Amino acid sequence: MDTTSNGAEGAVVPATKAAATRDRILAAAARTLSLKGYSATRLADIAELAGLRPPAVYYYFASREELIAEVMAVGQSRLREHVETVLAALPHDTPPMDRICAAVEAHLRVELDLSDFATAVSRNSGQLPEDIRARLREDSAAYFELWRDLLATAKAVGAVRAGIDLRVARMLVMGALNWTPEWWNPRQGSLTGVIRTAQSLVRHGLGAP
Amino acid sequence: MDTTSNGAEGAVVPATKAAATRDRILAAAARTLSLKGYSATRLADIAELAGLRPPAVYYYFASREELIAEVMAVGQSRLREHVETVLAALPHDTPPMDRICAAVEAHLRVELDLSDFATAVSRNSGQLPEDIRARLREDSAAYFELWRDLLATAKAVGAVRAGIDLRVARMLVMGALNWTPEWWNPRQGSLTGVIRTAQSLVRHGLGAP
DNA sequence: GCGATTAATGAATCTAGATTAGATTCAAAA
DNA sequence: TTTTGAATCTAATCTAGATTCATTAATCGC
C-alpha cells in the first residue's frame, strides 16, 4: 500500500517500477528538505537518499527546481487535503470551536508525523524563490481560506471573543503550528501532548468564556 | 545617535568612518537577510545595498559566513536585550501575566519594527548552517530561559490554566511570534493591532479564567 | 534469446558566486 | 610636495554544485 519508510505518506501504490523510483526521489527530496532546509539541500543528498547518482534524477525531473517545486506542491495539497478530510468526517452539528480544534490536530499530525512533504512546506515556504512560491499560491490560498472560514463561522455564532482581529488571530495560530517542526522532536515529547496544549491554547485564546 | 534608515536600529554612533562603513555593511546584510532569506542572500546584494563592490566587504569581514554570523549574533542579542529592558522597566508588582503580555509586545516590536537584525534571526534561524547555529546557541538559550521563567512564574501564582504543558505552550507562543515576519506587512495592518490580538490570544490562551 | 525501449551511470561541462590579487584613489601626516 | 596607509576598485581565480552527454546495464515484449 505504500513505498516509504515514513509511516503514512499516503501515496497510491505506483503502477510501474519507474513510477516507484520517481516517488522514491520525491520522498527523498521531501525528507531532505524537511531536515536540512532549502538552502542546504543538495541534489546529491537527495540522490543518495534515494539510492541513485545525481544524474539519474534528471531522468524523472527537468531540474532541481522542478523537483523541489513538486515536493512543495504535494506537501501543500496534502496538508490541505488531510485537514479537509478530517473536517469533512466530523458530525454536521460539531460546534465551530470543536472544528477548529480538529483542524489544529489534523494540521499538527500531518506536519509532525504523517508527511515529510507537509513538513517541507512549513519549514521552507518562507525561503522559496518567487518562482516556486508562485506555483503554490493557489493551493496555499485555498488553505488559508479554509481557516478563514473556520474562524469566521466561529465568530458568527459568538464563539470568538470580541476584540480579536480574525485575520491576525488566524495568522498567529497558523504561525504557532507552522513553527512546530523547528522545535518538536518525536523522541522527547508525545505528539498528543503537543496537540492537547495547542488545542487548549487556541480554544481559550480565541473563545468566549 | 544613529546611522541607519530603519527607525531605531540602536547602534552607537560609530567612532570612525571605517566603522561606519562596517556598520553599513552589517545593516545591509541584516536587511537583505530579513527580506530575501538566507539562501537568496548574495554577497553582491549586500554590497550593492551598502554602496560597495563585493570585494570591499572582505576588508571588514573574513567571509560571507562570518558576516552573516555576526548579523545573527547581533539580532539574537538585540531581541533578547530589548525584551529584557522592557521587562526590567515594569513596576515590581506587575502581575506575571501582564509581564508576559509586555514581553509579547516587546518581541513583536523589535521583530517587526525596530530591527532588521531581529527579523533576520527569526526568519532564518531554522536555515542556518550548523556552524553559525552553534554560535547563537548560548544567547538563544538565554532568551528561551527568559520565557521559561516568565511562564513558570505565572504558573506558580496560579495564573496559568491546568493541563497546559509549559514547554509546549512556550514554543507555540514563540512560534506564533516568530512567524509574524512571514505575513505581517506594515502597509496593510497596524502593528498595535497585531500586538493587541497576540496579547489577547496569549492571555486567554494560557490564563486561568 | 533478441532487438528495442527504459533506467541509470561516470566522466565532462557549465555557471553562479565567493574569494583573492594587485592596482588605484585619496585624505592626512610629514 | 612627498609619503603613507586606509579604503576601495577591477579583473582574475577557484569551487561547489547543477546539468549534459555518450555509454552501459537492465527490462520487456515477442
XYZ file of C-alpha atoms (C1' of nucleotides) in Angstrom:
478
model
C 0.000 0.000 0.000
C 2.942 2.283 0.496
C 6.544 2.757 -0.512
C 8.221 4.969 2.046
C 9.689 4.419 5.445
C 7.733 7.245 6.993
C 4.585 5.836 8.490
C 1.788 7.048 6.319
C 2.912 9.024 3.288
C -0.321 8.143 1.594
C 0.954 7.696 -1.941
C -1.051 5.428 -4.155
C 0.892 2.284 -4.884
C 2.865 3.099 -8.027
C 1.797 1.390 -11.198
C 5.261 0.737 -12.563
C 8.769 0.326 -11.260
C 9.708 3.616 -12.839
C 6.939 5.415 -11.061
C 8.200 3.875 -7.862
C 11.636 5.345 -8.415
C 10.159 8.699 -9.153
C 8.224 8.536 -5.897
C 11.341 7.489 -4.080
C 13.190 10.543 -5.365
C 10.305 12.777 -4.464
C 10.160 11.313 -0.975
C 13.911 11.672 -0.558
C 13.663 15.304 -1.583
C 10.824 15.893 0.851
C 12.728 14.342 3.692
C 15.931 16.199 2.930
C 14.094 19.487 2.644
C 12.286 18.852 5.879
C 15.505 18.022 7.704
C 18.071 20.373 6.230
C 16.046 23.180 4.750
C 16.035 24.641 1.305
C 19.479 26.173 1.160
C 21.307 23.138 2.455
C 19.519 20.647 0.260
C 21.918 19.346 -2.418
C 20.768 17.308 -5.326
C 23.460 14.861 -4.312
C 21.865 14.467 -0.867
C 18.534 13.673 -2.423
C 20.014 11.235 -4.887
C 21.972 9.450 -2.210
C 18.917 9.063 -0.016
C 17.068 7.652 -2.993
C 19.923 5.258 -3.746
C 20.907 6.845 -7.040
C 23.567 9.005 -8.690
C 22.601 12.656 -9.168
C 22.189 12.460 -12.950
C 19.509 9.827 -12.565
C 17.260 12.442 -11.067
C 17.147 14.152 -14.436
C 15.545 11.149 -15.938
C 12.468 11.974 -13.859
C 12.624 15.700 -13.252
C 13.655 18.537 -15.507
C 15.696 20.274 -12.826
C 16.361 20.573 -9.167
C 13.949 23.476 -9.041
C 11.263 21.424 -10.738
C 11.722 18.628 -8.233
C 11.552 20.944 -5.272
C 8.547 22.700 -6.685
C 6.766 19.391 -6.944
C 7.622 18.450 -3.379
C 6.168 21.721 -2.221
C 3.060 21.340 -4.328
C 2.454 17.854 -2.992
C 3.111 18.999 0.560
C 0.812 21.948 0.333
C -2.046 19.969 -1.097
C -1.517 17.014 1.196
C -1.677 19.358 4.161
C -4.842 20.976 2.982
C -6.479 17.732 1.921
C -5.756 15.992 5.162
C -7.294 18.782 7.167
C -10.259 18.969 4.817
C -10.829 15.237 5.098
C -10.757 15.306 8.857
C -13.163 18.201 8.958
C -15.483 16.555 6.478
C -15.679 13.482 8.683
C -16.956 15.424 11.679
C -20.637 15.200 12.587
C -22.534 18.002 10.934
C -23.543 19.520 14.221
C -19.995 19.789 15.545
C -19.654 23.193 17.205
C -17.360 25.606 15.303
C -14.772 25.732 18.061
C -14.523 21.956 18.076
C -13.991 22.066 14.357
C -11.137 24.489 14.854
C -9.586 22.157 17.387
C -9.933 19.272 14.995
C -8.155 21.323 12.357
C -5.373 22.093 14.811
C -4.926 18.422 15.486
C -5.030 17.454 11.832
C -2.521 20.137 10.884
C -0.106 19.068 13.585
C -0.429 15.402 12.791
C 0.210 15.753 9.128
C 3.046 18.176 9.695
C 4.805 16.381 12.514
C 4.010 12.781 11.913
C 2.385 11.894 8.644
C 4.163 13.708 5.879
C 7.661 14.931 5.179
C 6.103 16.830 2.320
C 3.968 18.890 4.642
C 6.928 19.492 6.921
C 8.987 20.617 3.960
C 6.345 23.192 3.140
C 6.088 24.762 6.538
C 9.809 24.774 7.093
C 10.698 26.292 3.770
C 7.808 28.258 2.395
C 9.425 31.495 3.503
C 12.680 30.730 1.732
C 11.498 29.672 -1.672
C 12.342 31.544 -4.847
C 9.489 33.608 -6.144
C 9.127 31.198 -8.988
C 8.142 28.232 -6.869
C 6.212 30.372 -4.491
C 4.007 31.496 -7.317
C 3.053 27.929 -8.097
C 1.960 27.321 -4.539
C -0.064 30.445 -4.306
C -3.356 28.994 -5.368
C -3.299 25.926 -3.165
C -1.894 27.873 -0.301
C -4.609 30.475 -0.625
C -7.198 27.717 -0.511
C -5.769 26.527 2.770
C -5.832 29.995 4.264
C -9.384 30.269 3.045
C -10.286 27.110 4.897
C -9.011 28.595 8.128
C -10.629 31.904 7.423
C -13.951 30.109 7.134
C -13.392 28.134 10.312
C -12.768 31.295 12.255
C -15.480 33.304 10.583
C -18.027 30.627 11.387
C -16.943 30.506 14.990
C -17.183 34.257 15.172
C -20.633 34.204 13.606
C -22.053 32.005 16.333
C -20.458 34.110 19.034
C -17.783 31.577 19.900
C -14.979 34.088 19.439
C -14.181 36.734 21.977
C -14.685 40.352 20.938
C -11.584 42.385 20.196
C -9.898 39.580 18.290
C -8.790 40.567 14.818
C -9.688 37.455 12.889
C -7.006 37.792 10.250
C -4.287 38.404 12.795
C -5.513 35.607 15.027
C -5.564 33.207 12.125
C -2.006 34.037 11.144
C -0.790 33.764 14.714
C -2.375 30.364 15.142
C -1.033 29.104 11.841
C 2.344 30.502 12.778
C 2.353 28.614 16.042
C 1.502 25.436 14.146
C 3.947 26.011 11.313
C 6.798 26.672 13.671
C 6.443 23.333 15.442
C 8.771 21.419 13.120
C 11.535 23.764 14.255
C 11.415 22.530 17.810
C 9.361 19.392 18.177
C 11.207 16.152 18.315
C 9.316 12.870 18.447
C 11.824 11.442 20.857
C 11.343 13.929 23.617
C 7.659 14.706 23.750
C 4.475 12.977 22.787
C 2.598 14.303 19.818
C -0.699 14.110 21.628
C 0.791 16.289 24.323
C 1.562 18.970 21.780
C -1.870 18.638 20.270
C -3.655 18.919 23.597
C -1.799 22.038 24.620
C -2.203 23.636 21.217
C -5.924 22.978 21.263
C -6.251 24.345 24.738
C -4.317 27.460 23.799
C -6.418 28.055 20.722
C -9.752 27.252 22.312
C -9.250 29.572 25.238
C -7.199 32.066 23.274
C -9.948 32.675 20.806
C -13.005 31.558 22.657
C -15.604 33.460 24.553
C -15.675 32.397 28.209
C 22.762 58.874 17.561
C 22.055 56.534 14.721
C 23.227 55.652 11.249
C 20.568 53.590 9.537
C 17.390 54.354 7.687
C 15.354 51.904 9.717
C 13.734 53.757 12.571
C 15.622 52.703 15.633
C 18.464 50.304 14.950
C 20.081 51.424 18.127
C 23.716 51.307 17.061
C 26.088 53.522 18.897
C 27.359 56.312 16.674
C 30.488 54.904 15.015
C 33.785 56.380 16.087
C 35.417 56.407 12.670
C 34.379 56.494 9.054
C 35.586 52.951 8.648
C 33.433 51.736 11.494
C 30.532 53.486 9.824
C 31.114 51.520 6.633
C 31.322 48.322 8.592
C 28.011 49.127 10.234
C 26.542 49.951 6.876
C 27.531 46.557 5.525
C 26.171 44.827 8.585
C 22.895 46.691 8.292
C 22.679 45.902 4.598
C 23.221 42.251 5.347
C 20.566 42.297 8.040
C 18.054 43.903 5.747
C 18.796 41.587 2.860
C 18.550 38.542 5.090
C 15.300 39.757 6.552
C 13.810 40.384 3.132
C 15.135 37.579 0.975
C 16.129 34.896 3.428
C 19.368 33.070 3.880
C 19.526 31.110 0.672
C 18.722 34.018 -1.599
C 21.111 36.450 0.042
C 24.067 37.108 -2.279
C 27.121 38.931 -1.165
C 26.563 41.112 -4.202
C 23.112 42.103 -2.911
C 24.547 43.128 0.388
C 27.385 45.058 -1.171
C 25.085 46.869 -3.535
C 22.768 47.900 -0.733
C 25.785 49.178 1.150
C 27.011 51.073 -1.905
C 30.122 48.979 -2.459
C 31.628 46.303 -4.698
C 31.569 42.787 -3.226
C 35.315 42.557 -2.565
C 35.176 45.597 -0.324
C 33.207 43.530 2.156
C 36.312 41.444 2.756
C 38.080 44.444 4.117
C 35.729 44.254 7.086
C 34.666 40.643 7.315
C 36.606 37.459 6.803
C 33.880 35.779 4.799
C 30.257 35.824 3.878
C 29.616 33.289 6.607
C 31.373 35.469 9.152
C 29.279 38.452 8.164
C 26.045 36.532 8.379
C 27.032 35.007 11.684
C 27.601 38.466 13.074
C 24.229 39.683 11.842
C 22.586 36.776 13.579
C 24.508 37.289 16.779
C 23.565 40.949 16.860
C 19.954 40.146 16.059
C 19.660 37.487 18.693
C 21.109 39.611 21.420
C 19.234 42.708 20.366
C 15.999 40.756 20.559
C 16.762 39.419 23.976
C 18.076 42.684 25.311
C 15.121 44.671 24.129
C 12.695 42.331 25.810
C 14.799 42.252 28.963
C 14.934 46.016 29.072
C 11.210 46.363 28.698
C 10.583 43.810 31.422
C 13.072 45.434 33.747
C 11.250 48.721 33.399
C 7.961 47.306 34.634
C 6.824 48.061 38.179
C 7.971 45.361 40.531
C 4.473 44.344 41.408
C 3.369 43.801 37.834
C 1.352 40.580 37.736
C 3.070 37.716 35.898
C 0.530 37.572 33.124
C 0.992 41.277 32.449
C 4.692 40.689 32.239
C 4.110 38.020 29.643
C 1.994 40.409 27.646
C 4.690 43.035 27.858
C 7.174 40.507 26.537
C 4.846 39.670 23.675
C 4.661 43.331 22.763
C 8.380 43.878 23.055
C 9.179 40.831 20.956
C 6.791 41.890 18.225
C 8.007 45.459 18.187
C 11.652 44.629 17.894
C 10.976 41.964 15.319
C 8.526 43.817 13.141
C 9.501 47.410 13.566
C 12.743 48.109 15.323
C 15.384 45.810 13.998
C 16.175 44.109 10.727
C 18.678 42.101 12.722
C 15.982 40.596 14.887
C 13.840 39.894 11.845
C 16.781 38.200 10.172
C 17.098 35.896 13.150
C 13.522 34.758 13.327
C 13.219 34.351 9.588
C 16.401 32.367 9.156
C 17.320 30.626 12.356
C 15.937 27.369 11.047
C 18.015 27.509 7.875
C 21.433 28.326 9.183
C 24.416 26.035 8.826
C 25.256 24.200 11.999
C 28.336 26.311 12.303
C 26.531 29.590 12.759
C 23.787 27.975 14.736
C 26.310 26.826 17.287
C 27.449 30.380 17.852
C 23.912 31.505 18.578
C 23.139 28.701 20.926
C 24.152 30.410 24.115
C 22.349 33.665 23.524
C 19.371 31.885 22.121
C 19.182 29.607 25.130
C 19.226 32.655 27.372
C 16.225 34.018 25.543
C 14.313 30.780 25.883
C 15.237 30.793 29.523
C 13.722 34.223 29.906
C 10.433 32.974 28.543
C 10.619 29.830 30.583
C 10.871 31.970 33.700
C 8.024 34.190 32.665
C 5.737 31.205 32.232
C 6.958 29.369 35.302
C 6.315 32.402 37.452
C 2.833 32.799 36.068
C 2.167 29.155 36.715
C 3.490 29.441 40.266
C 0.943 32.079 41.185
C -1.856 30.099 39.626
C -2.217 32.384 36.610
C -1.876 29.513 34.150
C -4.660 27.077 33.446
C -4.118 23.470 34.423
C -3.389 20.998 31.652
C -1.064 23.349 29.819
C 2.339 21.853 29.129
C 4.576 24.819 29.844
C 7.315 23.876 27.446
C 4.924 23.232 24.600
C 2.969 26.386 25.327
C 6.135 28.430 25.341
C 7.251 27.078 21.993
C 3.829 27.596 20.461
C 3.717 31.190 21.618
C 7.230 31.903 20.419
C 6.362 30.224 17.152
C 3.368 32.457 16.661
C 5.567 35.472 17.307
C 8.483 34.304 15.186
C 6.264 33.562 12.252
C 4.889 37.105 12.069
C 7.588 38.452 9.745
C 6.365 35.949 7.178
C 2.991 37.561 6.858
C 2.869 40.949 8.506
C 3.242 43.906 6.289
C 3.388 47.404 7.792
C 1.347 48.784 4.952
C -1.732 46.719 5.489
C -2.210 46.392 9.206
C -1.257 48.374 12.239
C 1.386 46.958 14.496
C -0.605 47.736 17.578
C -3.451 45.720 16.124
C -1.195 42.699 15.879
C 0.093 43.284 19.362
C -3.342 43.583 20.879
C -4.620 40.407 19.316
C -1.464 38.498 20.172
C -1.700 39.591 23.785
C -5.331 38.665 23.976
C -4.650 35.260 22.494
C -1.820 34.578 24.883
C -3.523 35.946 27.962
C -6.678 33.923 27.493
C -4.902 31.007 25.887
C -2.713 30.470 28.921
C -4.626 32.132 31.660
C -6.920 30.780 34.279
C -10.405 32.240 33.897
C 17.296 -15.474 -26.709
C 16.950 -10.732 -29.093
C 16.301 -6.220 -30.614
C 14.008 -2.061 -28.573
C 12.983 0.707 -25.104
C 13.754 2.231 -20.358
C 16.886 3.263 -16.401
C 20.922 4.680 -14.680
C 25.897 5.736 -14.737
C 30.771 8.060 -14.934
C 33.084 11.485 -16.731
C 32.946 16.084 -18.675
C 30.961 20.796 -18.807
C 28.990 24.980 -17.271
C 27.961 28.636 -14.089
C 26.849 31.469 -10.277
C 29.007 33.317 -6.661
C 32.518 33.566 -3.237
C 37.084 34.743 -2.764
C 41.945 36.558 -3.915
C 45.457 39.514 -6.184
C 47.030 43.528 -7.444
C 46.225 48.259 -8.894
C 44.286 52.678 -7.713
C 42.363 56.608 -5.070
C 42.693 59.886 -1.667
C 42.998 62.194 2.695
C 46.003 63.293 6.121
C 50.758 63.481 8.018
C 55.413 64.718 7.361
C 55.265 68.281 -2.278
C 56.025 63.668 -0.983
C 54.807 59.662 1.553
C 51.911 56.537 3.692
C 48.221 53.718 4.975
C 43.389 53.042 4.783
C 39.670 52.063 1.740
C 38.035 50.631 -2.484
C 38.097 49.035 -7.130
C 38.663 45.914 -11.459
C 39.964 41.829 -13.190
C 41.225 37.141 -12.379
C 40.689 32.724 -9.864
C 38.509 28.998 -7.601
C 34.877 25.863 -6.368
C 30.670 23.658 -5.247
C 27.006 22.079 -7.388
C 23.820 21.653 -11.101
C 23.422 19.983 -15.568
C 24.638 17.470 -20.083
C 26.014 13.608 -22.674
C 27.768 9.494 -24.525
C 27.549 4.917 -22.843
C 26.381 0.969 -20.237
C 23.034 -2.024 -17.708
C 18.555 -3.658 -17.045
C 13.997 -4.941 -18.537
C 10.374 -6.119 -21.567
C 7.520 -7.634 -25.490
C 7.879 -11.168 -28.602
